[in-house]
Coordinates of C-alpha atoms and ligand atoms in Angstrom, one line a residue:
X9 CA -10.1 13.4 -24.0
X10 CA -13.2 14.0 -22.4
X11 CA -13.8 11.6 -18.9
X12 CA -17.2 11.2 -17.9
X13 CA -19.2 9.2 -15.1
X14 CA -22.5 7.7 -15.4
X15 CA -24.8 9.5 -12.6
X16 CA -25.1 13.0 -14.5
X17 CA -28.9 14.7 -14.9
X18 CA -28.5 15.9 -18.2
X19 CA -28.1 13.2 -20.7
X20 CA -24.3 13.0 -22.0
X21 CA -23.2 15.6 -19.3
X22 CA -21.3 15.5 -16.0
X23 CA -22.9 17.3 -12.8
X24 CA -20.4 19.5 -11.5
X25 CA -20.8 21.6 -8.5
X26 CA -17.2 23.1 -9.1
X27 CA -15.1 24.5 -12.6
X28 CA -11.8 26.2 -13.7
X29 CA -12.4 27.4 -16.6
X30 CA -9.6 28.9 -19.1
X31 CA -6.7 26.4 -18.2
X32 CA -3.8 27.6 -20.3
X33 CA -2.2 24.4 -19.4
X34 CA -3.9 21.3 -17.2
X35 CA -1.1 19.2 -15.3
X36 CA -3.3 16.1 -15.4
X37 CA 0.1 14.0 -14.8
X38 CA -2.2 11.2 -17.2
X39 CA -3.0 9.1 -14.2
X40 CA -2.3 5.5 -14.7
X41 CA -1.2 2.8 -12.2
X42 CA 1.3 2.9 -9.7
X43 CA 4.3 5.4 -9.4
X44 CA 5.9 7.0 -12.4
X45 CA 9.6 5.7 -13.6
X46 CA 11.9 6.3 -16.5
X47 CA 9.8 8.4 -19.5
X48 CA 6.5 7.6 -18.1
X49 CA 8.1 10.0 -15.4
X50 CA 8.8 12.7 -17.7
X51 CA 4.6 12.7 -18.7
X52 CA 2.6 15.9 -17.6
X53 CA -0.2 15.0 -19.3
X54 CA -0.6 18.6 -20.1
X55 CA -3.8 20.0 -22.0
X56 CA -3.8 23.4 -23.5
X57 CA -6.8 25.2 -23.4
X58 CA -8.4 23.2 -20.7
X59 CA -11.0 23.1 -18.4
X60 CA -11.3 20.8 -15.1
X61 CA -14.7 20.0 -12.9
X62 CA -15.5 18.2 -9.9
X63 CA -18.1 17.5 -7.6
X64 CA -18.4 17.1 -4.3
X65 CA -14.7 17.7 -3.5
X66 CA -13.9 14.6 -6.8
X67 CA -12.8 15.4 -10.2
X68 CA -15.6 14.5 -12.8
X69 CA -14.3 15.6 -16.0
X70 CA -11.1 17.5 -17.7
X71 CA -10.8 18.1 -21.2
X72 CA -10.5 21.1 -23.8
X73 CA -12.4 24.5 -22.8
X74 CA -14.7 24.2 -26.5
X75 CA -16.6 21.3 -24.9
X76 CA -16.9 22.5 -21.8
X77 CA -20.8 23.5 -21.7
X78 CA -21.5 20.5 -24.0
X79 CA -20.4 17.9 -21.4
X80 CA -20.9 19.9 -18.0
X81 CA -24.0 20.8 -16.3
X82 CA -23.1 23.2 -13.3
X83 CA -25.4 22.9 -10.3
X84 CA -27.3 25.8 -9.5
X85 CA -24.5 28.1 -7.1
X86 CA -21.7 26.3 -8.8
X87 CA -18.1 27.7 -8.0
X88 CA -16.7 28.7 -11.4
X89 CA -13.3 30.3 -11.4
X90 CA -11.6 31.3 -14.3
X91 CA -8.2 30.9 -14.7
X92 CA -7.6 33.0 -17.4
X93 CA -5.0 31.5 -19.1
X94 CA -2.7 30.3 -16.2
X95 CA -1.0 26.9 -15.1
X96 CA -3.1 24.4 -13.5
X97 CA -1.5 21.1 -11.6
X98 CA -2.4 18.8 -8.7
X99 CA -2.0 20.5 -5.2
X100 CA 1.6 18.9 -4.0
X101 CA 1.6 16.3 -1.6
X102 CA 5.2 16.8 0.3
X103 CA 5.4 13.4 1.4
X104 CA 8.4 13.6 4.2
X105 CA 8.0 16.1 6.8
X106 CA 8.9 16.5 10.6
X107 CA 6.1 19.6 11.0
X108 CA 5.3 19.4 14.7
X109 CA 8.1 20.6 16.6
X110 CA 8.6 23.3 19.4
X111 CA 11.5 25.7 19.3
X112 CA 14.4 26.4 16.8
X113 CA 18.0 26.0 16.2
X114 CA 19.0 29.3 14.8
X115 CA 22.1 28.8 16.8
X116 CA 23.2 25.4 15.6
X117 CA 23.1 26.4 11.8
X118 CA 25.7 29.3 12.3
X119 CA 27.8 26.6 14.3
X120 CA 27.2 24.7 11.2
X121 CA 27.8 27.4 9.0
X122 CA 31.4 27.8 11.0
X123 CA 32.5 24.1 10.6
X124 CA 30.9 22.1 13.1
X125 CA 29.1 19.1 11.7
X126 CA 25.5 18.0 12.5
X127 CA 26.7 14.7 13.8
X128 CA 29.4 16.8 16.1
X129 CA 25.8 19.0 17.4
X130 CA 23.5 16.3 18.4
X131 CA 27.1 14.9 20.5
X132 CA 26.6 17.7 22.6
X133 CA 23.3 17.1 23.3
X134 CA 21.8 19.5 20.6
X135 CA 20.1 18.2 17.5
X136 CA 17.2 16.3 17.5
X137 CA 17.5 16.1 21.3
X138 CA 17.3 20.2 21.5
X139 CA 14.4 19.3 20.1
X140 CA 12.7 17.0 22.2
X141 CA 13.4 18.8 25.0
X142 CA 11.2 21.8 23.6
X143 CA 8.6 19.3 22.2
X144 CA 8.3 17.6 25.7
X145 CA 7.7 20.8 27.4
X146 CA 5.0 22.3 24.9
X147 CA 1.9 21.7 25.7
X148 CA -0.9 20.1 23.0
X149 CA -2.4 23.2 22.4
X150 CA 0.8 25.3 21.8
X151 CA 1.8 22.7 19.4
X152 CA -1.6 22.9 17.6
X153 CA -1.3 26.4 17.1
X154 CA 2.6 26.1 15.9
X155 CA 1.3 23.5 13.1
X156 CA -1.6 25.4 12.0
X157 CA 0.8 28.5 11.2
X158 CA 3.0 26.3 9.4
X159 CA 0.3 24.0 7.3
X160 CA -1.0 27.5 6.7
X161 CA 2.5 28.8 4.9
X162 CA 2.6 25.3 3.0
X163 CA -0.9 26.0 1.7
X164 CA -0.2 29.1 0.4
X165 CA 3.3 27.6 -1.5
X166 CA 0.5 25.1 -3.1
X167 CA 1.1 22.0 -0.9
X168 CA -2.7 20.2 -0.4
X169 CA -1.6 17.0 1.2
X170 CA 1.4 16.1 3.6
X171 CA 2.7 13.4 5.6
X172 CA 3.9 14.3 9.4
X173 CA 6.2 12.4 11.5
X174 CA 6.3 12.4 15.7
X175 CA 10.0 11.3 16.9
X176 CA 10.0 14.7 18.9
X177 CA 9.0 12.8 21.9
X178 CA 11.1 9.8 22.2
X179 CA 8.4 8.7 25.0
X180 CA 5.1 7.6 24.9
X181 CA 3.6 10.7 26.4
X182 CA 5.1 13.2 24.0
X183 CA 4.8 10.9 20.8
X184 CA 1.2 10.3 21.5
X185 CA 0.9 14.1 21.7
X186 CA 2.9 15.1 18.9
X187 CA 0.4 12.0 17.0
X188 CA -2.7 14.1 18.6
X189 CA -1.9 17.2 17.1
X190 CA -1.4 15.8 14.0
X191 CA -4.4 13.8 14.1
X192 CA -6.0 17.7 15.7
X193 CA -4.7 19.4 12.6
X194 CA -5.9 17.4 10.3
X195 CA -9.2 17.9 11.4
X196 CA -8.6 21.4 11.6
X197 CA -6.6 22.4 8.5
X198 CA -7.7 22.1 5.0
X199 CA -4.4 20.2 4.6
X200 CA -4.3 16.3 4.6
X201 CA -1.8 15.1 7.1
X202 CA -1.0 11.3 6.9
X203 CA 0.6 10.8 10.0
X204 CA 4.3 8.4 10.6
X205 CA 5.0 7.3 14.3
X206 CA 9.0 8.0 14.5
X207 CA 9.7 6.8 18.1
X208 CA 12.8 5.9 16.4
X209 CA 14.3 9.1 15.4
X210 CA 16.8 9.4 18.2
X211 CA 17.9 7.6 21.5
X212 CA 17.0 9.4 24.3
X213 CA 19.5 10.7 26.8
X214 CA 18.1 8.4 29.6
X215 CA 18.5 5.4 27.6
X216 CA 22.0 6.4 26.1
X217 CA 23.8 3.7 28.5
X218 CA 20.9 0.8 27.4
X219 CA 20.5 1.4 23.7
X220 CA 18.7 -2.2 23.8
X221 CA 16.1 -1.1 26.4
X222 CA 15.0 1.9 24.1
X223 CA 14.3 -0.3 21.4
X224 CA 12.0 -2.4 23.3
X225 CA 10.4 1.0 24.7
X226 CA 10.3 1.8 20.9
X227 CA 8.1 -1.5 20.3
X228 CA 6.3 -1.3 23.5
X229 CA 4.7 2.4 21.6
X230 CA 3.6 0.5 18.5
X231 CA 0.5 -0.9 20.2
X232 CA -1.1 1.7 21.7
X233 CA -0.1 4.1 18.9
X234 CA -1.9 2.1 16.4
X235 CA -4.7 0.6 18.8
X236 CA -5.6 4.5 19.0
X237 CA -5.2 4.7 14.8
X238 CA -2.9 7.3 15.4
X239 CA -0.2 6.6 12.4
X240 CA -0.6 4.8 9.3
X241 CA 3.6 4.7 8.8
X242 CA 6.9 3.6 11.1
X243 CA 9.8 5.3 10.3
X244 CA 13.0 4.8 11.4
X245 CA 16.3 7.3 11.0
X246 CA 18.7 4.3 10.1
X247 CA 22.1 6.2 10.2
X248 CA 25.4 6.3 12.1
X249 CA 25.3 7.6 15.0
X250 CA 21.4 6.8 15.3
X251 CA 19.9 3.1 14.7
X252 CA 22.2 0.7 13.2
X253 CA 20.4 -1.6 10.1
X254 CA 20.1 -4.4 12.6
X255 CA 18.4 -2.5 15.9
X256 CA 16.0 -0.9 12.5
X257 CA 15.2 -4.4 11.0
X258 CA 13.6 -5.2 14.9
X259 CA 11.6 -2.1 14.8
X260 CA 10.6 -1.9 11.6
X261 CA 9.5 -5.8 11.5
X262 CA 7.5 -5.4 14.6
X263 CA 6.0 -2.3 12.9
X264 CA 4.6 -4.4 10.5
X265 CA 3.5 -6.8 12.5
X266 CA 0.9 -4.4 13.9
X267 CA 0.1 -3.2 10.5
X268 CA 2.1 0.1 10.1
X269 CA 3.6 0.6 6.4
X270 CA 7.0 1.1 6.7
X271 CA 9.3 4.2 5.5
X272 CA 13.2 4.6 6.4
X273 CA 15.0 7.4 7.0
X274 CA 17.8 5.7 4.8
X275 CA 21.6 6.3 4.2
X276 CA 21.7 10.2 4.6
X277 CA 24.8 11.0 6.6
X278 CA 26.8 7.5 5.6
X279 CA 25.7 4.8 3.4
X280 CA 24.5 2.2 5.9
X281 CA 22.9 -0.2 3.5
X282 CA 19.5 1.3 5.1
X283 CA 18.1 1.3 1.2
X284 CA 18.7 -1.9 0.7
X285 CA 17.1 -2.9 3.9
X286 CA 14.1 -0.8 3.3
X287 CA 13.9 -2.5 -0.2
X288 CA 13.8 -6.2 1.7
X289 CA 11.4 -5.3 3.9
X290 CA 8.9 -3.7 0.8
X291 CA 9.4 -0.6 2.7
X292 CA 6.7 2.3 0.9
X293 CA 9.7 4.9 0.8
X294 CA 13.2 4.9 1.7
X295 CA 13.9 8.8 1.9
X296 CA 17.2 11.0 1.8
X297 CA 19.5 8.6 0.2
X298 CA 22.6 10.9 -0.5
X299 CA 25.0 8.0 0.6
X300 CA 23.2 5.3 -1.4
X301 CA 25.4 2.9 -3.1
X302 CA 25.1 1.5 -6.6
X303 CA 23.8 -1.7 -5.2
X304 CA 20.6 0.4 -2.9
X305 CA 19.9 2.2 -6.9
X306 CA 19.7 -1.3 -8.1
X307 CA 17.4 -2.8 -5.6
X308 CA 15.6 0.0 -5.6
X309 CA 15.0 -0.3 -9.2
X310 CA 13.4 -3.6 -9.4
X311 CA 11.4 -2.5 -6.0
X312 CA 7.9 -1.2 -5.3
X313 CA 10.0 1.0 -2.6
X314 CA 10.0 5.0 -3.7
X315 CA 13.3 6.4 -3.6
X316 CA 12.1 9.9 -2.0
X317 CA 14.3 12.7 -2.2
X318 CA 15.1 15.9 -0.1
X319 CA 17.2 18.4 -1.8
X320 CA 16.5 21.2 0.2
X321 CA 18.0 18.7 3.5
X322 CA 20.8 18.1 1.7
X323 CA 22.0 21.8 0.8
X324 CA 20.9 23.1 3.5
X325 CA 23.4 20.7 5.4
X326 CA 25.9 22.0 2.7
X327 CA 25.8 18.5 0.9
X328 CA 26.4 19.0 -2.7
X329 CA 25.1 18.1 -5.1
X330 CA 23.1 15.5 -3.0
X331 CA 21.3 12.8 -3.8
X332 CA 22.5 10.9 -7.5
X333 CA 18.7 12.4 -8.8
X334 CA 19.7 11.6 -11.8
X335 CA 20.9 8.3 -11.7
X336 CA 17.8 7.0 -9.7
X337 CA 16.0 8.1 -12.1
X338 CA 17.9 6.9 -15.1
X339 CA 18.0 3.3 -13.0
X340 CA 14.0 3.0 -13.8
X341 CA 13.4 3.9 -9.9
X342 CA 10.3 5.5 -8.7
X343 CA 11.4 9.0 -7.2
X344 CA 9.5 11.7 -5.6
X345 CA 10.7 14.8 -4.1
X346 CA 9.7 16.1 -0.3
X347 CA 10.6 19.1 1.5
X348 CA 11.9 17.2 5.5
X349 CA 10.6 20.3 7.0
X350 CA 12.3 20.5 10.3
X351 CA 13.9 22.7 12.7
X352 CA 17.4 21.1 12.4
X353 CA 18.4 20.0 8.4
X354 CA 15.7 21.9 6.5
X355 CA 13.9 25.0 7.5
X356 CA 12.0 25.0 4.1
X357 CA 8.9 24.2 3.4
X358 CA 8.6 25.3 -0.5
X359 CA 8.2 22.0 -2.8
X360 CA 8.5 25.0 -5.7
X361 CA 12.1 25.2 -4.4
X362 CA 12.7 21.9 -3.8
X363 CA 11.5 21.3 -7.7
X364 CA 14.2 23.8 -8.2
X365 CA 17.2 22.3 -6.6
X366 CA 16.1 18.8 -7.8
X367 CA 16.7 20.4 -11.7
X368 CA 19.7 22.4 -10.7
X369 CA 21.4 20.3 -8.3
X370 CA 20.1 16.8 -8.7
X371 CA 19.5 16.5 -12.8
X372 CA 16.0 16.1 -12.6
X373 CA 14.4 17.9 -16.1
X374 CA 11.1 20.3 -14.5
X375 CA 8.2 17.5 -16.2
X376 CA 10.0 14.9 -13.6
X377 CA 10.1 17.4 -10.4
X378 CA 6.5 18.1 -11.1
X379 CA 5.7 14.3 -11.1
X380 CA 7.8 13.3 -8.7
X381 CA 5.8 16.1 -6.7
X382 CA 2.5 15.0 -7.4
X383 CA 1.9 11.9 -9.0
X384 CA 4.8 9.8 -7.4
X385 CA 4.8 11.9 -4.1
X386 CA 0.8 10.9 -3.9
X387 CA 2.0 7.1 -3.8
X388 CA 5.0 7.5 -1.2
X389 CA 2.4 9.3 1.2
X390 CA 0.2 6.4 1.0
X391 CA -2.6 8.5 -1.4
X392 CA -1.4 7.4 -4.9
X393 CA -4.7 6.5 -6.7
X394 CA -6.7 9.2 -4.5
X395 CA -4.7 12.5 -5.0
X396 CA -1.5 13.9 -6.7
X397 CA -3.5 14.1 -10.3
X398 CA -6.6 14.4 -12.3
X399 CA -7.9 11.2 -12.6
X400 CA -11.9 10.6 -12.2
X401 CA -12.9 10.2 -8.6
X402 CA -9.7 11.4 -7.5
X403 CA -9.4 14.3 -5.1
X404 CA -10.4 17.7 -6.6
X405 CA -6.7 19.6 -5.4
X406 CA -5.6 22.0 -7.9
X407 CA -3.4 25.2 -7.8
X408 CA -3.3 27.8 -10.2
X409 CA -0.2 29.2 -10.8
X410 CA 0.3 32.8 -11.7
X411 CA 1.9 32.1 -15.2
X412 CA 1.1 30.3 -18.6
X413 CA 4.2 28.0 -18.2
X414 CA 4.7 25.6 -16.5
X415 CA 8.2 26.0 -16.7
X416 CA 8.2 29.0 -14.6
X417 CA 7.4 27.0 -10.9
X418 CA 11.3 25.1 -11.0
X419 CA 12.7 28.3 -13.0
X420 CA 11.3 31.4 -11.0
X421 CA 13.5 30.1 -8.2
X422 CA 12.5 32.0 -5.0
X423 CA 9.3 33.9 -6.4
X424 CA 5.7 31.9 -5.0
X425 CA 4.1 31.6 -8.0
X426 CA 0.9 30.2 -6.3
X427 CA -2.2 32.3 -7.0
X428 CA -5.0 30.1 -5.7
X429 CA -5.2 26.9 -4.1
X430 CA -8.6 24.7 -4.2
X431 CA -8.6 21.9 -1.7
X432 CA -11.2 19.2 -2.2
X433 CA -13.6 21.6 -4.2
X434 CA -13.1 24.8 -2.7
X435 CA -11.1 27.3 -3.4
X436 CA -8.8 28.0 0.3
X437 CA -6.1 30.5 -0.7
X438 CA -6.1 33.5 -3.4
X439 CA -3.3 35.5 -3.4
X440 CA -5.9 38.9 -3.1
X441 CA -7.2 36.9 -0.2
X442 CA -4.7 35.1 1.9
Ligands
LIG529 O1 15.2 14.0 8.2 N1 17.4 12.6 9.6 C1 16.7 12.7 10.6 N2 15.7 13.5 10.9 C2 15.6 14.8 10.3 C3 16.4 15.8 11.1 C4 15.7 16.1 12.3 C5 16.4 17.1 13.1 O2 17.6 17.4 13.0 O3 15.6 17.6 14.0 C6 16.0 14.7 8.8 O4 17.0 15.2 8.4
LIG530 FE1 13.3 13.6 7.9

């Protein structure tokens, strides 16, 4: 199948300012509508011996390499590359992330690692609130510099697009900031941020005694965050020992009241019912989801809501195997897979290895980890239609991987495969140029 749009200069051919040539195999993930479920999830859309083309940062055409000069016309100082044979698939889009943060917690993992748990941590004050405190004293620019380090490591594991949470504040000076930098970065960084105000992440020591006049705090930062455009998402981390479902049904209804699409940080430590809540309130995402019960897989079956798991959170907390993967999937959900990149319960920032662990540990096959990377991660990131494959129009993200196979990014667990990354047209990373 050859795509083609109308505005071209040379009758029958597309006007492409930008080619891989040589595709062993094209990931085009066969974009259709709306998230991917049961074997519709399981379609790569893969063609062998393929060529892709865009212009102006948009794909205009895909289809095999032998009618590749009879249906593109390359402008004059076109960017050609050829990819010789290797794997090409939409940039991921690593839909959950906490990536502005200041500090680490080295020391709470080896107290994990001993026996304490991460609820028994954030009792003593450490966790998220280790966190904050760090965040709070940081200034803009520091942070700035911190994200652009990471978004550049993410880049070069062949993530293009990524959604970024605040909730290292817990006030509305430091959430605005952390919202800033992400809303800084963006401009910045070839990277796409989408960013999620998360005022609701943790209660803050000074409002530990007067849980009811943080939530109202928590409301009182919806205006001004959005007024200032500076989140598209809420989220809140529904959970035991942080919001209950009622205090996140408040915050998350007022969210949507001021027009934020909603995501919940849902049934992680215990099953709270925080999936089936999410699912009421046609929450975008409901993410973690290792306590979910039979009746959250339900609902979430016959919901619009993407079940959006974290399997690098979930063994790096020593939760095995994690979320039921498989029988989400098996349930006709819509599943993608993130990496929750964070100082406290992942450290990681590899989709590649969370593709792994969702095949190894959570029974996903490879063709649904790649989808539920792209394609389905496009849609929980509020950018399914735009990005995550290689429809016409949509966003020219590709990376070439440094194998024929496909297989090899789940299977060659620990190696980066990545051996260029092309971000809306251009090529950003090459592993001879870094
Ligand atoms: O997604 N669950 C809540 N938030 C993060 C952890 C944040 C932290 O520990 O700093 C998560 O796991
Ligand atoms: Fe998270």
């Amino acid at each position: 199948m050859v795509d083609t749009v109308s505005a071209h200069r040379q009758p029958g051919k597309v006007f492409a300012d930008m080619a891989i040539t040589n595709i062993g195999q094209l990931l085009t993930m066969n974009p259709g509508k709306g998230p991917k479920r049961g074997a519709e999830a399981q379609d790569l859309g893969i063609i062998e011996n393929a060529f892709l083309a865009s212009h102006e940062g948009k794909v205009v055409a895909c289809g095999p390499q032998a009618v590749f000069s009879e249906k593109v016309e390359l402008a004059a100082g076109a960017t050609v590359t050829d990819a010789r044979g290797k794997v090409v698939a939409p940039g991921f889009i690593d839909s959950h992330t906490h990536v502005v943060f200041a500090g680490w917690r080295g020391e709470e993992y080896g107290m994990r690692s001993r026996g304490a748990s991460y609820l028994e941590i954030a009792a003593q004050g450490g966790g998220i609130m280790s966190t904050v405190r760090a965040t709070r004293a940081a200034s803009k620019e520091e942070l700035i510099q911190r994200t652009l380090g990471f978004l550049d490591e993410m880049l070069s594991l062949g993530t293009t697009s990524c959604e970024a949470k605040s909730g290292y504040g817990l006030n509305l000076e430091t959430e605005i900031k952390q919202l800033e930098v992400i809303q800084e970065c963006n401009r910045l960084h070839p990277i796409d941020l989408v960013p999620t105000f998360m005022g609701a992440h943790a209660f803050p020591p000074e409002f530990k005694q007067d849980r009811k006049a943080y939530i109202d705090e928590v409301i009182r930062m919806l205006e001004p965050v959005r007024s200032r455009n500076l989140a598209r998402f809420a989220d809140v981390f529904c959970d035991v020992g942080n919001f209950t479902l009622e205090e996140s049904r408040l915050i998350l209804e007022e969210a949507r009241k001021h027009g934020f699409e909603l995501k919940i940080h849902a049934d992680e430590l215990e099953n709270t019912g925080a999936t089936e809540l999410a699912c009421e309130l046609g929450a975008v995402s409901c993410d973690h989801l290792i306590k979910v019960s039979q009746e959250g897989i339900d609902m979430l079956a016959g919901s619009d809501t993407i079940a959006v798991l974290l399997p690098a959170t979930s063994s790096f907390l020593g939760e095995f195997p994690g979320a039921p993967g498989r029988k989400l999937l098996d349930s006709g959900a819509a599943v993608a897979i993130a990496t929750d990149f964070n100082p406290g319960t992942c450290t990681a920032m590899s989709i590649p290895l969370c593709m792994t662990l969702a095949c190894s540990a959570l029974g996903f096959s490879p063709e649904e980890a790649f989808v539920a990377a792209t394609w389905n991660a496009a849609w929980a990131a509020g950018l399914g239609g735009t990005a995550g494959g290689f429809g016409q129009g949509f966003a020219m993200d590709a990376v070439i991987f440094d194998t024929n196979n496909y297989l090899d990014v789940p299977y060659r667990f620990g190696t980066n495969l990545v051996d260029t990354v092309i971000k809306a047209g251009k090529p950003v990373r090459s592993k001879n140029n870094k």
